[in-house]
Amino acid sequence: IKIDVEGAEHLIIKGGYKFFKENNPILIVEILGDEFLENSMKTVNLLKELNYKPYSINLAGDLENFDYENFKHTRGVCNFVFKK
């Protein structure tokens, strides 16, 4: 599932919390950095709570493990994959 709703991603996750917990779909989520980072961290924290693991997408298109602590350094617009 691709979630890109201009900073309201946490509302989608929150509204579908039970669905995401029970069905475990793979998610591609846009995370906004800089002045929008505080809002994006709400999304990241919900996904962490749901036991999703984050992955970045490298230039070759492969997934690389991404540490939750590194989200606080996000700049610009980035897409991450979250899966269980």
N, CA, C and O atoms as a CHARMM CRD file, in Angstrom:
* protein
*
  336
    1    1 ILE  N      0.85200  -1.17000   0.00000 PROA 1      0.00000
    2    1 ILE  CA     0.00000   0.00000   0.00000 PROA 1      0.00000
    3    1 ILE  C      0.89500   1.22800   0.00000 PROA 1      0.00000
    4    1 ILE  O      1.79000   1.33900   0.83800 PROA 1      0.00000
    5    2 LYS  N      0.67100   2.14300  -0.91500 PROA 2      0.00000
    6    2 LYS  CA     1.41500   3.40300  -0.97100 PROA 2      0.00000
    7    2 LYS  C      0.59900   4.46800  -0.23900 PROA 2      0.00000
    8    2 LYS  O     -0.56800   4.69400  -0.55600 PROA 2      0.00000
    9    3 ILE  N      1.22600   5.11900   0.74200 PROA 3      0.00000
   10    3 ILE  CA     0.55600   6.17600   1.49100 PROA 3      0.00000
   11    3 ILE  C      1.32300   7.47300   1.27500 PROA 3      0.00000
   12    3 ILE  O      2.45800   7.61900   1.73000 PROA 3      0.00000
   13    4 ASP  N      0.70000   8.40100   0.58300 PROA 4      0.00000
   14    4 ASP  CA     1.29900   9.70100   0.27500 PROA 4      0.00000
   15    4 ASP  C      0.17300  10.73200   0.31300 PROA 4      0.00000
   16    4 ASP  O     -0.46200  11.02200  -0.70200 PROA 4      0.00000
   17    5 VAL  N     -0.05900  11.27600   1.50500 PROA 5      0.00000
   18    5 VAL  CA    -1.17700  12.20900   1.68800 PROA 5      0.00000
   19    5 VAL  C     -0.71300  13.52500   2.31600 PROA 5      0.00000
   20    5 VAL  O     -1.38500  14.10900   3.16600 PROA 5      0.00000
   21    6 GLU  N      0.46400  13.96400   1.86100 PROA 6      0.00000
   22    6 GLU  CA     0.97900  15.29600   2.19100 PROA 6      0.00000
   23    6 GLU  C      0.96500  15.63800   3.68300 PROA 6      0.00000
   24    6 GLU  O      0.45400  16.68200   4.08700 PROA 6      0.00000
   25    7 GLY  N      1.53000  14.75000   4.48500 PROA 7      0.00000
   26    7 GLY  CA     1.68200  15.03600   5.90800 PROA 7      0.00000
   27    7 GLY  C      0.59700  14.46800   6.79900 PROA 7      0.00000
   28    7 GLY  O      0.69100  14.57600   8.02200 PROA 7      0.00000
   29    8 ALA  N     -0.42300  13.87000   6.22600 PROA 8      0.00000
   30    8 ALA  CA    -1.51600  13.28700   7.02300 PROA 8      0.00000
   31    8 ALA  C     -1.37900  11.76100   7.10800 PROA 8      0.00000
   32    8 ALA  O     -2.34800  11.07300   7.42900 PROA 8      0.00000
   33    9 GLU  N     -0.21100  11.24000   6.82900 PROA 9      0.00000
   34    9 GLU  CA     0.01000   9.79400   6.83400 PROA 9      0.00000
   35    9 GLU  C     -0.34600   9.17900   8.18800 PROA 9      0.00000
   36    9 GLU  O     -0.90100   8.08200   8.25100 PROA 9      0.00000
   37   10 HSD  N     -0.02300   9.88900   9.26500 PROA 10     0.00000
   38   10 HSD  CA    -0.32400   9.34600  10.59500 PROA 10     0.00000
   39   10 HSD  C     -1.82700   9.15600  10.79300 PROA 10     0.00000
   40   10 HSD  O     -2.24200   8.25800  11.52600 PROA 10     0.00000
   41   11 LEU  N     -2.64400   9.98700  10.15300 PROA 11     0.00000
   42   11 LEU  CA    -4.09600   9.83400  10.27800 PROA 11     0.00000
   43   11 LEU  C     -4.58000   8.56900   9.57600 PROA 11     0.00000
   44   11 LEU  O     -5.51100   7.91300  10.04200 PROA 11     0.00000
   45   12 ILE  N     -3.95000   8.23100   8.46100 PROA 12     0.00000
   46   12 ILE  CA    -4.28900   6.99600   7.74400 PROA 12     0.00000
   47   12 ILE  C     -3.91900   5.78400   8.60100 PROA 12     0.00000
   48   12 ILE  O     -4.71300   4.85500   8.74900 PROA 12     0.00000
   49   13 ILE  N     -2.71600   5.80000   9.16100 PROA 13     0.00000
   50   13 ILE  CA    -2.26000   4.69100   9.99700 PROA 13     0.00000
   51   13 ILE  C     -3.14000   4.57200  11.24200 PROA 13     0.00000
   52   13 ILE  O     -3.54100   3.47300  11.62600 PROA 13     0.00000
   53   14 LYS  N     -3.43200   5.69500  11.85700 PROA 14     0.00000
   54   14 LYS  CA    -4.26100   5.70100  13.06300 PROA 14     0.00000
   55   14 LYS  C     -5.66900   5.17900  12.75800 PROA 14     0.00000
   56   14 LYS  O     -6.20800   4.36900  13.51200 PROA 14     0.00000
   57   15 GLY  N     -6.25600   5.63700  11.66600 PROA 15     0.00000
   58   15 GLY  CA    -7.59600   5.21000  11.29200 PROA 15     0.00000
   59   15 GLY  C     -7.67300   3.74100  10.91300 PROA 15     0.00000
   60   15 GLY  O     -8.69500   3.09100  11.12900 PROA 15     0.00000
   61   16 GLY  N     -6.59400   3.22000  10.34800 PROA 16     0.00000
   62   16 GLY  CA    -6.56500   1.81700   9.93000 PROA 16     0.00000
   63   16 GLY  C     -5.74800   0.94000  10.85000 PROA 16     0.00000
   64   16 GLY  O     -5.32200  -0.14600  10.45700 PROA 16     0.00000
   65   17 TYR  N     -5.52600   1.39500  12.06500 PROA 17     0.00000
   66   17 TYR  CA    -4.63700   0.71400  13.00600 PROA 17     0.00000
   67   17 TYR  C     -4.95000  -0.78300  13.11200 PROA 17     0.00000
   68   17 TYR  O     -4.05100  -1.61700  13.00000 PROA 17     0.00000
   69   18 LYS  N     -6.20900  -1.11300  13.32600 PROA 18     0.00000
   70   18 LYS  CA    -6.60400  -2.51900  13.47400 PROA 18     0.00000
   71   18 LYS  C     -6.30700  -3.29800  12.18600 PROA 18     0.00000
   72   18 LYS  O     -5.81800  -4.42700  12.23900 PROA 18     0.00000
   73   19 PHE  N     -6.60200  -2.69900  11.04600 PROA 19     0.00000
   74   19 PHE  CA    -6.32900  -3.34400   9.76400 PROA 19     0.00000
   75   19 PHE  C     -4.83800  -3.63000   9.60800 PROA 19     0.00000
   76   19 PHE  O     -4.44800  -4.74400   9.25800 PROA 19     0.00000
   77   20 PHE  N     -4.00400  -2.61800   9.87000 PROA 20     0.00000
   78   20 PHE  CA    -2.55800  -2.79700   9.71400 PROA 20     0.00000
   79   20 PHE  C     -2.00100  -3.81100  10.70400 PROA 20     0.00000
   80   20 PHE  O     -1.06200  -4.54200  10.39100 PROA 20     0.00000
   81   21 LYS  N     -2.57900  -3.85300  11.89200 PROA 21     0.00000
   82   21 LYS  CA    -2.12400  -4.80500  12.90800 PROA 21     0.00000
   83   21 LYS  C     -2.48200  -6.23400  12.52600 PROA 21     0.00000
   84   21 LYS  O     -1.68100  -7.15000  12.71300 PROA 21     0.00000
   85   22 GLU  N     -3.68500  -6.42500  11.99100 PROA 22     0.00000
   86   22 GLU  CA    -4.16500  -7.77200  11.69300 PROA 22     0.00000
   87   22 GLU  C     -3.72500  -8.29600  10.32700 PROA 22     0.00000
   88   22 GLU  O     -3.60000  -9.50800  10.15400 PROA 22     0.00000
   89   23 ASN  N     -3.48800  -7.42200   9.36200 PROA 23     0.00000
   90   23 ASN  CA    -3.22700  -7.86500   7.99600 PROA 23     0.00000
   91   23 ASN  C     -1.78000  -7.71100   7.53800 PROA 23     0.00000
   92   23 ASN  O     -1.37400  -8.36600   6.57700 PROA 23     0.00000
   93   24 ASN  N     -1.00800  -6.88200   8.18500 PROA 24     0.00000
   94   24 ASN  CA     0.42500  -6.74400   7.91300 PROA 24     0.00000
   95   24 ASN  C      0.79500  -6.44900   6.45800 PROA 24     0.00000
   96   24 ASN  O      1.72000  -7.07100   5.93500 PROA 24     0.00000
   97   25 PRO  N      0.10900  -5.52900   5.79400 PROA 25     0.00000
   98   25 PRO  CA     0.50400  -5.24000   4.41500 PROA 25     0.00000
   99   25 PRO  C      1.85900  -4.54400   4.37400 PROA 25     0.00000
  100   25 PRO  O      2.26600  -3.89700   5.33900 PROA 25     0.00000
  101   26 ILE  N      2.54100  -4.68300   3.26700 PROA 26     0.00000
  102   26 ILE  CA     3.77300  -3.92500   3.04800 PROA 26     0.00000
  103   26 ILE  C      3.35200  -2.50000   2.69300 PROA 26     0.00000
  104   26 ILE  O      2.44700  -2.29700   1.88300 PROA 26     0.00000
  105   27 LEU  N      4.01000  -1.52500   3.29800 PROA 27     0.00000
  106   27 LEU  CA     3.66400  -0.12100   3.09500 PROA 27     0.00000
  107   27 LEU  C      4.82300   0.63800   2.47700 PROA 27     0.00000
  108   27 LEU  O      5.98200   0.39000   2.80900 PROA 27     0.00000
  109   28 ILE  N      4.51600   1.54800   1.59200 PROA 28     0.00000
  110   28 ILE  CA     5.48200   2.54300   1.11900 PROA 28     0.00000
  111   28 ILE  C      4.90400   3.87100   1.57100 PROA 28     0.00000
  112   28 ILE  O      3.80900   4.26200   1.16600 PROA 28     0.00000
  113   29 VAL  N      5.65400   4.55300   2.41200 PROA 29     0.00000
  114   29 VAL  CA     5.14100   5.75500   3.06400 PROA 29     0.00000
  115   29 VAL  C      6.06800   6.93400   2.78800 PROA 29     0.00000
  116   29 VAL  O      7.28800   6.83200   2.91600 PROA 29     0.00000
  117   30 GLU  N      5.46300   8.04900   2.40800 PROA 30     0.00000
  118   30 GLU  CA     6.23800   9.27100   2.22500 PROA 30     0.00000
  119   30 GLU  C      6.46900   9.90900   3.59300 PROA 30     0.00000
  120   30 GLU  O      5.52600  10.15500   4.34500 PROA 30     0.00000
  121   31 ILE  N      7.73000  10.17000   3.89800 PROA 31     0.00000
  122   31 ILE  CA     8.11800  10.83800   5.14100 PROA 31     0.00000
  123   31 ILE  C      8.68700  12.19400   4.76500 PROA 31     0.00000
  124   31 ILE  O      9.62800  12.29600   3.97800 PROA 31     0.00000
  125   32 LEU  N      8.10300  13.22800   5.33900 PROA 32     0.00000
  126   32 LEU  CA     8.53900  14.59900   5.06300 PROA 32     0.00000
  127   32 LEU  C      9.47300  15.06100   6.16500 PROA 32     0.00000
  128   32 LEU  O      9.16700  14.91600   7.34800 PROA 32     0.00000
  129   33 GLY  N     10.59800  15.60900   5.78400 PROA 33     0.00000
  130   33 GLY  CA    11.56900  16.09400   6.75200 PROA 33     0.00000
  131   33 GLY  C     11.41600  17.57400   7.00200 PROA 33     0.00000
  132   33 GLY  O     10.37900  18.17200   6.71500 PROA 33     0.00000
  133   34 ASP  N     12.45900  18.14400   7.53600 PROA 34     0.00000
  134   34 ASP  CA    12.55400  19.57700   7.78400 PROA 34     0.00000
  135   34 ASP  C     11.39900  20.06500   8.65000 PROA 34     0.00000
  136   34 ASP  O     11.17200  19.50900   9.72500 PROA 34     0.00000
  137   35 GLU  N     10.66200  21.08500   8.22000 PROA 35     0.00000
  138   35 GLU  CA     9.61200  21.66700   9.06200 PROA 35     0.00000
  139   35 GLU  C      8.40600  20.75500   9.24200 PROA 35     0.00000
  140   35 GLU  O      7.55100  21.03200  10.08300 PROA 35     0.00000
  141   36 PHE  N      8.31700  19.68000   8.47400 PROA 36     0.00000
  142   36 PHE  CA     7.19800  18.73400   8.58000 PROA 36     0.00000
  143   36 PHE  C      7.57700  17.47400   9.36200 PROA 36     0.00000
  144   36 PHE  O      6.75400  16.57700   9.54700 PROA 36     0.00000
  145   37 LEU  N      8.81200  17.41800   9.81100 PROA 37     0.00000
  146   37 LEU  CA     9.31800  16.20600  10.45400 PROA 37     0.00000
  147   37 LEU  C      8.53300  15.81800  11.70500 PROA 37     0.00000
  148   37 LEU  O      8.29400  14.63200  11.93600 PROA 37     0.00000
  149   38 GLU  N      8.13500  16.78100  12.49900 PROA 38     0.00000
  150   38 GLU  CA     7.39500  16.46900  13.73200 PROA 38     0.00000
  151   38 GLU  C      6.12600  15.67400  13.41000 PROA 38     0.00000
  152   38 GLU  O      5.80200  14.70300  14.09500 PROA 38     0.00000
  153   39 ASN  N      5.42400  16.09000  12.37700 PROA 39     0.00000
  154   39 ASN  CA     4.21700  15.38500  11.94900 PROA 39     0.00000
  155   39 ASN  C      4.56100  13.99500  11.41500 PROA 39     0.00000
  156   39 ASN  O      3.85700  13.02800  11.70800 PROA 39     0.00000
  157   40 SER  N      5.62700  13.89100  10.64200 PROA 40     0.00000
  158   40 SER  CA     6.03700  12.59900  10.09300 PROA 40     0.00000
  159   40 SER  C      6.44700  11.63300  11.19000 PROA 40     0.00000
  160   40 SER  O      6.27100  10.42300  11.04900 PROA 40     0.00000
  161   41 MET  N      6.98700  12.14900  12.27300 PROA 41     0.00000
  162   41 MET  CA     7.39900  11.28100  13.37500 PROA 41     0.00000
  163   41 MET  C      6.19500  10.61400  14.03100 PROA 41     0.00000
  164   41 MET  O      6.33700   9.53700  14.61100 PROA 41     0.00000
  165   42 LYS  N      5.02500  11.21800  13.95500 PROA 42     0.00000
  166   42 LYS  CA     3.80300  10.57700  14.45400 PROA 42     0.00000
  167   42 LYS  C      3.54900   9.29500  13.65900 PROA 42     0.00000
  168   42 LYS  O      3.18300   8.26500  14.22500 PROA 42     0.00000
  169   43 THR  N      3.74500   9.37100  12.35700 PROA 43     0.00000
  170   43 THR  CA     3.57500   8.21000  11.48500 PROA 43     0.00000
  171   43 THR  C      4.60400   7.14400  11.82600 PROA 43     0.00000
  172   43 THR  O      4.26300   5.97300  11.99300 PROA 43     0.00000
  173   44 VAL  N      5.85000   7.54500  11.92800 PROA 44     0.00000
  174   44 VAL  CA     6.95000   6.62100  12.22300 PROA 44     0.00000
  175   44 VAL  C      6.71200   5.91500  13.55900 PROA 44     0.00000
  176   44 VAL  O      6.91200   4.70500  13.66900 PROA 44     0.00000
  177   45 ASN  N      6.29000   6.66400  14.55900 PROA 45     0.00000
  178   45 ASN  CA     6.06000   6.06900  15.87700 PROA 45     0.00000
  179   45 ASN  C      4.90500   5.07400  15.87100 PROA 45     0.00000
  180   45 ASN  O      4.97400   4.04300  16.54100 PROA 45     0.00000
  181   46 LEU  N      3.84900   5.36800  15.12700 PROA 46     0.00000
  182   46 LEU  CA     2.73600   4.42300  15.01300 PROA 46     0.00000
  183   46 LEU  C      3.18700   3.12600  14.33300 PROA 46     0.00000
  184   46 LEU  O      2.82300   2.03200  14.76500 PROA 46     0.00000
  185   47 LEU  N      3.97600   3.25900  13.27300 PROA 47     0.00000
  186   47 LEU  CA     4.45900   2.07400  12.56300 PROA 47     0.00000
  187   47 LEU  C      5.39500   1.24800  13.43900 PROA 47     0.00000
  188   47 LEU  O      5.37600   0.01800  13.38800 PROA 47     0.00000
  189   48 LYS  N      6.19400   1.90900  14.22300 PROA 48     0.00000
  190   48 LYS  CA     7.07500   1.20100  15.15900 PROA 48     0.00000
  191   48 LYS  C      6.23700   0.44300  16.18000 PROA 48     0.00000
  192   48 LYS  O      6.52400  -0.71100  16.50100 PROA 48     0.00000
  193   49 GLU  N      5.20500   1.09700  16.68300 PROA 49     0.00000
  194   49 GLU  CA     4.29100   0.47600  17.64400 PROA 49     0.00000
  195   49 GLU  C      3.62100  -0.76700  17.05000 PROA 49     0.00000
  196   49 GLU  O      3.35000  -1.73500  17.76000 PROA 49     0.00000
  197   50 LEU  N      3.36000  -0.72700  15.75400 PROA 50     0.00000
  198   50 LEU  CA     2.74100  -1.85500  15.05800 PROA 50     0.00000
  199   50 LEU  C      3.76300  -2.93700  14.66000 PROA 50     0.00000
  200   50 LEU  O      3.42200  -3.90800  13.98500 PROA 50     0.00000
  201   51 ASN  N      5.00600  -2.75300  15.08600 PROA 51     0.00000
  202   51 ASN  CA     6.09900  -3.71200  14.82400 PROA 51     0.00000
  203   51 ASN  C      6.53100  -3.78400  13.36100 PROA 51     0.00000
  204   51 ASN  O      7.01700  -4.81500  12.89700 PROA 51     0.00000
  205   52 TYR  N      6.34700  -2.67200  12.63900 PROA 52     0.00000
  206   52 TYR  CA     6.85800  -2.61000  11.27500 PROA 52     0.00000
  207   52 TYR  C      8.34500  -2.28700  11.33100 PROA 52     0.00000
  208   52 TYR  O      8.79800  -1.55800  12.21300 PROA 52     0.00000
  209   53 LYS  N      9.09200  -2.83000  10.39300 PROA 53     0.00000
  210   53 LYS  CA    10.52500  -2.52900  10.25600 PROA 53     0.00000
  211   53 LYS  C     10.69200  -1.60900   9.04600 PROA 53     0.00000
  212   53 LYS  O     10.10800  -1.85500   7.99000 PROA 53     0.00000
  213   54 PRO  N     11.49300  -0.54400   9.20200 PROA 54     0.00000
  214   54 PRO  CA    11.68300   0.39600   8.09700 PROA 54     0.00000
  215   54 PRO  C     12.85800   0.01700   7.19200 PROA 54     0.00000
  216   54 PRO  O     13.86400  -0.53800   7.63400 PROA 54     0.00000
  217   55 TYR  N     12.68800   0.33600   5.92000 PROA 55     0.00000
  218   55 TYR  CA    13.73300   0.09800   4.91600 PROA 55     0.00000
  219   55 TYR  C     13.82800   1.32000   4.01000 PROA 55     0.00000
  220   55 TYR  O     12.81300   1.90100   3.62600 PROA 55     0.00000
  221   56 SER  N     15.03100   1.69400   3.67800 PROA 56     0.00000
  222   56 SER  CA    15.23000   2.73200   2.66900 PROA 56     0.00000
  223   56 SER  C     15.39700   2.03400   1.32000 PROA 56     0.00000
  224   56 SER  O     15.67900   0.83700   1.25300 PROA 56     0.00000
  225   57 ILE  N     15.21900   2.79400   0.26500 PROA 57     0.00000
  226   57 ILE  CA    15.37100   2.26300  -1.09000 PROA 57     0.00000
  227   57 ILE  C     16.63700   2.87700  -1.67300 PROA 57     0.00000
  228   57 ILE  O     16.70800   4.09400  -1.84400 PROA 57     0.00000
  229   58 ASN  N     17.63600   2.05600  -1.97900 PROA 58     0.00000
  230   58 ASN  CA    18.89100   2.61200  -2.49600 PROA 58     0.00000
  231   58 ASN  C     18.76900   2.92800  -3.99700 PROA 58     0.00000
  232   58 ASN  O     17.73100   2.67100  -4.60600 PROA 58     0.00000
  233   59 LEU  N     19.81400   3.47500  -4.57500 PROA 59     0.00000
  234   59 LEU  CA    19.78400   3.89300  -5.98100 PROA 59     0.00000
  235   59 LEU  C     19.57900   2.74200  -6.95700 PROA 59     0.00000
  236   59 LEU  O     19.10800   2.94900  -8.07600 PROA 59     0.00000
  237   60 ALA  N     19.93100   1.52900  -6.53600 PROA 60     0.00000
  238   60 ALA  CA    19.73200   0.35300  -7.38300 PROA 60     0.00000
  239   60 ALA  C     18.31200  -0.20700  -7.24300 PROA 60     0.00000
  240   60 ALA  O     17.92900  -1.13800  -7.95200 PROA 60     0.00000
  241   61 GLY  N     17.54200   0.37300  -6.32200 PROA 61     0.00000
  242   61 GLY  CA    16.17300  -0.08300  -6.10600 PROA 61     0.00000
  243   61 GLY  C     16.05100  -1.18500  -5.06900 PROA 61     0.00000
  244   61 GLY  O     14.97700  -1.75800  -4.88700 PROA 61     0.00000
  245   62 ASP  N     17.15000  -1.48300  -4.38900 PROA 62     0.00000
  246   62 ASP  CA    17.13700  -2.51600  -3.35500 PROA 62     0.00000
  247   62 ASP  C     16.76100  -1.91400  -2.00600 PROA 62     0.00000
  248   62 ASP  O     16.96200  -0.72400  -1.76600 PROA 62     0.00000
  249   63 LEU  N     16.21300  -2.75100  -1.13000 PROA 63     0.00000
  250   63 LEU  CA    15.86800  -2.31200   0.21300 PROA 63     0.00000
  251   63 LEU  C     17.05300  -2.47800   1.14500 PROA 63     0.00000
  252   63 LEU  O     17.76700  -3.48000   1.09900 PROA 63     0.00000
  253   64 GLU  N     17.24900  -1.48000   1.98900 PROA 64     0.00000
  254   64 GLU  CA    18.29900  -1.53100   2.99900 PROA 64     0.00000
  255   64 GLU  C     17.66400  -1.25900   4.35700 PROA 64     0.00000
  256   64 GLU  O     16.81400  -0.37800   4.48400 PROA 64     0.00000
  257   65 ASN  N     18.07700  -2.01500   5.36900 PROA 65     0.00000
  258   65 ASN  CA    17.58300  -1.77100   6.72200 PROA 65     0.00000
  259   65 ASN  C     17.79500  -0.31500   7.08700 PROA 65     0.00000
  260   65 ASN  O     18.81300   0.28500   6.74300 PROA 65     0.00000
  261   66 PHE  N     16.82200   0.24500   7.78900 PROA 66     0.00000
  262   66 PHE  CA    16.90800   1.63800   8.21800 PROA 66     0.00000
  263   66 PHE  C     16.56200   1.67400   9.70400 PROA 66     0.00000
  264   66 PHE  O     15.57700   1.07200  10.13100 PROA 66     0.00000
  265   67 ASP  N     17.35500   2.36400  10.46900 PROA 67     0.00000
  266   67 ASP  CA    17.15600   2.43200  11.91200 PROA 67     0.00000
  267   67 ASP  C     16.15500   3.52500  12.25900 PROA 67     0.00000
  268   67 ASP  O     16.22300   4.63100  11.72100 PROA 67     0.00000
  269   68 TYR  N     15.23300   3.21900  13.14900 PROA 68     0.00000
  270   68 TYR  CA    14.22200   4.20200  13.54900 PROA 68     0.00000
  271   68 TYR  C     14.83700   5.50100  14.05800 PROA 68     0.00000
  272   68 TYR  O     14.26200   6.57000  13.85500 PROA 68     0.00000
  273   69 GLU  N     15.98400   5.43100  14.71000 PROA 69     0.00000
  274   69 GLU  CA    16.64300   6.63300  15.23200 PROA 69     0.00000
  275   69 GLU  C     17.05600   7.60000  14.12200 PROA 69     0.00000
  276   69 GLU  O     17.17700   8.80200  14.35800 PROA 69     0.00000
  277   70 ASN  N     17.27100   7.08400  12.92500 PROA 70     0.00000
  278   70 ASN  CA    17.72100   7.93300  11.81900 PROA 70     0.00000
  279   70 ASN  C     16.61600   8.78400  11.20900 PROA 70     0.00000
  280   70 ASN  O     16.90700   9.71400  10.45700 PROA 70     0.00000
  281   71 PHE  N     15.36000   8.48900  11.51500 PROA 71     0.00000
  282   71 PHE  CA    14.27700   9.30000  10.96100 PROA 71     0.00000
  283   71 PHE  C     14.35300  10.75400  11.39900 PROA 71     0.00000
  284   71 PHE  O     13.93300  11.64600  10.66200 PROA 71     0.00000
  285   72 LYS  N     14.87900  11.00200  12.58100 PROA 72     0.00000
  286   72 LYS  CA    14.94700  12.38300  13.07700 PROA 72     0.00000
  287   72 LYS  C     15.90800  13.24700  12.25100 PROA 72     0.00000
  288   72 LYS  O     15.94400  14.46700  12.41300 PROA 72     0.00000
  289   73 HSD  N     16.67900  12.61600  11.37300 PROA 73     0.00000
  290   73 HSD  CA    17.60100  13.34900  10.50500 PROA 73     0.00000
  291   73 HSD  C     17.08700  13.47500   9.07300 PROA 73     0.00000
  292   73 HSD  O     17.82000  13.91100   8.18500 PROA 73     0.00000
  293   74 THR  N     15.82500  13.09500   8.84500 PROA 74     0.00000
  294   74 THR  CA    15.25000  13.12600   7.49700 PROA 74     0.00000
  295   74 THR  C     15.17100  14.55500   6.97800 PROA 74     0.00000
  296   74 THR  O     14.75200  15.46800   7.69000 PROA 74     0.00000
  297   75 ARG  N     15.57800  14.73100   5.73200 PROA 75     0.00000
  298   75 ARG  CA    15.52000  16.04000   5.06300 PROA 75     0.00000
  299   75 ARG  C     14.74700  15.87500   3.76600 PROA 75     0.00000
  300   75 ARG  O     14.89700  14.86500   3.07900 PROA 75     0.00000
  301   76 GLY  N     13.93900  16.83900   3.43300 PROA 76     0.00000
  302   76 GLY  CA    13.19900  16.79200   2.17900 PROA 76     0.00000
  303   76 GLY  C     12.09400  15.75600   2.21200 PROA 76     0.00000
  304   76 GLY  O     11.52100  15.46400   3.26100 PROA 76     0.00000
  305   77 VAL  N     11.80800  15.21200   1.05300 PROA 77     0.00000
  306   77 VAL  CA    10.75400  14.21400   0.89100 PROA 77     0.00000
  307   77 VAL  C     11.41100  12.86600   0.60000 PROA 77     0.00000
  308   77 VAL  O     12.20600  12.74500  -0.33200 PROA 77     0.00000
  309   78 CYS  N     11.07700  11.86300   1.39400 PROA 78     0.00000
  310   78 CYS  CA    11.66200  10.53500   1.22300 PROA 78     0.00000
  311   78 CYS  C     10.57100   9.47400   1.32900 PROA 78     0.00000
  312   78 CYS  O      9.63000   9.60700   2.11100 PROA 78     0.00000
  313   79 ASN  N     10.71000   8.43900   0.54300 PROA 79     0.00000
  314   79 ASN  CA     9.80600   7.30400   0.62500 PROA 79     0.00000
  315   79 ASN  C     10.53200   6.14700   1.29000 PROA 79     0.00000
  316   79 ASN  O     11.68300   5.85100   0.97200 PROA 79     0.00000
  317   80 PHE  N      9.83200   5.49300   2.22700 PROA 80     0.00000
  318   80 PHE  CA    10.38800   4.35600   2.93000 PROA 80     0.00000
  319   80 PHE  C      9.42200   3.19100   2.81300 PROA 80     0.00000
  320   80 PHE  O      8.21100   3.37700   2.69700 PROA 80     0.00000
  321   81 VAL  N      9.97500   1.99000   2.84600 PROA 81     0.00000
  322   81 VAL  CA     9.17500   0.77000   2.86000 PROA 81     0.00000
  323   81 VAL  C      9.10700   0.29500   4.31000 PROA 81     0.00000
  324   81 VAL  O     10.11400   0.27900   5.01800 PROA 81     0.00000
  325   82 PHE  N      7.92800  -0.08400   4.73400 PROA 82     0.00000
  326   82 PHE  CA     7.72900  -0.64900   6.06100 PROA 82     0.00000
  327   82 PHE  C      7.08500  -2.01500   5.89400 PROA 82     0.00000
  328   82 PHE  O      6.07000  -2.15400   5.21200 PROA 82     0.00000
  329   83 LYS  N      7.68300  -3.02400   6.52200 PROA 83     0.00000
  330   83 LYS  CA     7.09800  -4.36200   6.45200 PROA 83     0.00000
  331   83 LYS  C      7.43600  -5.11800   7.72300 PROA 83     0.00000
  332   83 LYS  O      8.35900  -4.76800   8.45900 PROA 83     0.00000
  333   84 LYS  N      6.65900  -6.16600   7.95800 PROA 84     0.00000
  334   84 LYS  CA     6.87600  -7.00000   9.15300 PROA 84     0.00000
  335   84 LYS  C      7.63500  -8.25800   8.76300 PROA 84     0.00000
  336   84 LYS  O      7.92100  -9.09600   9.61800 PROA 84     0.00000
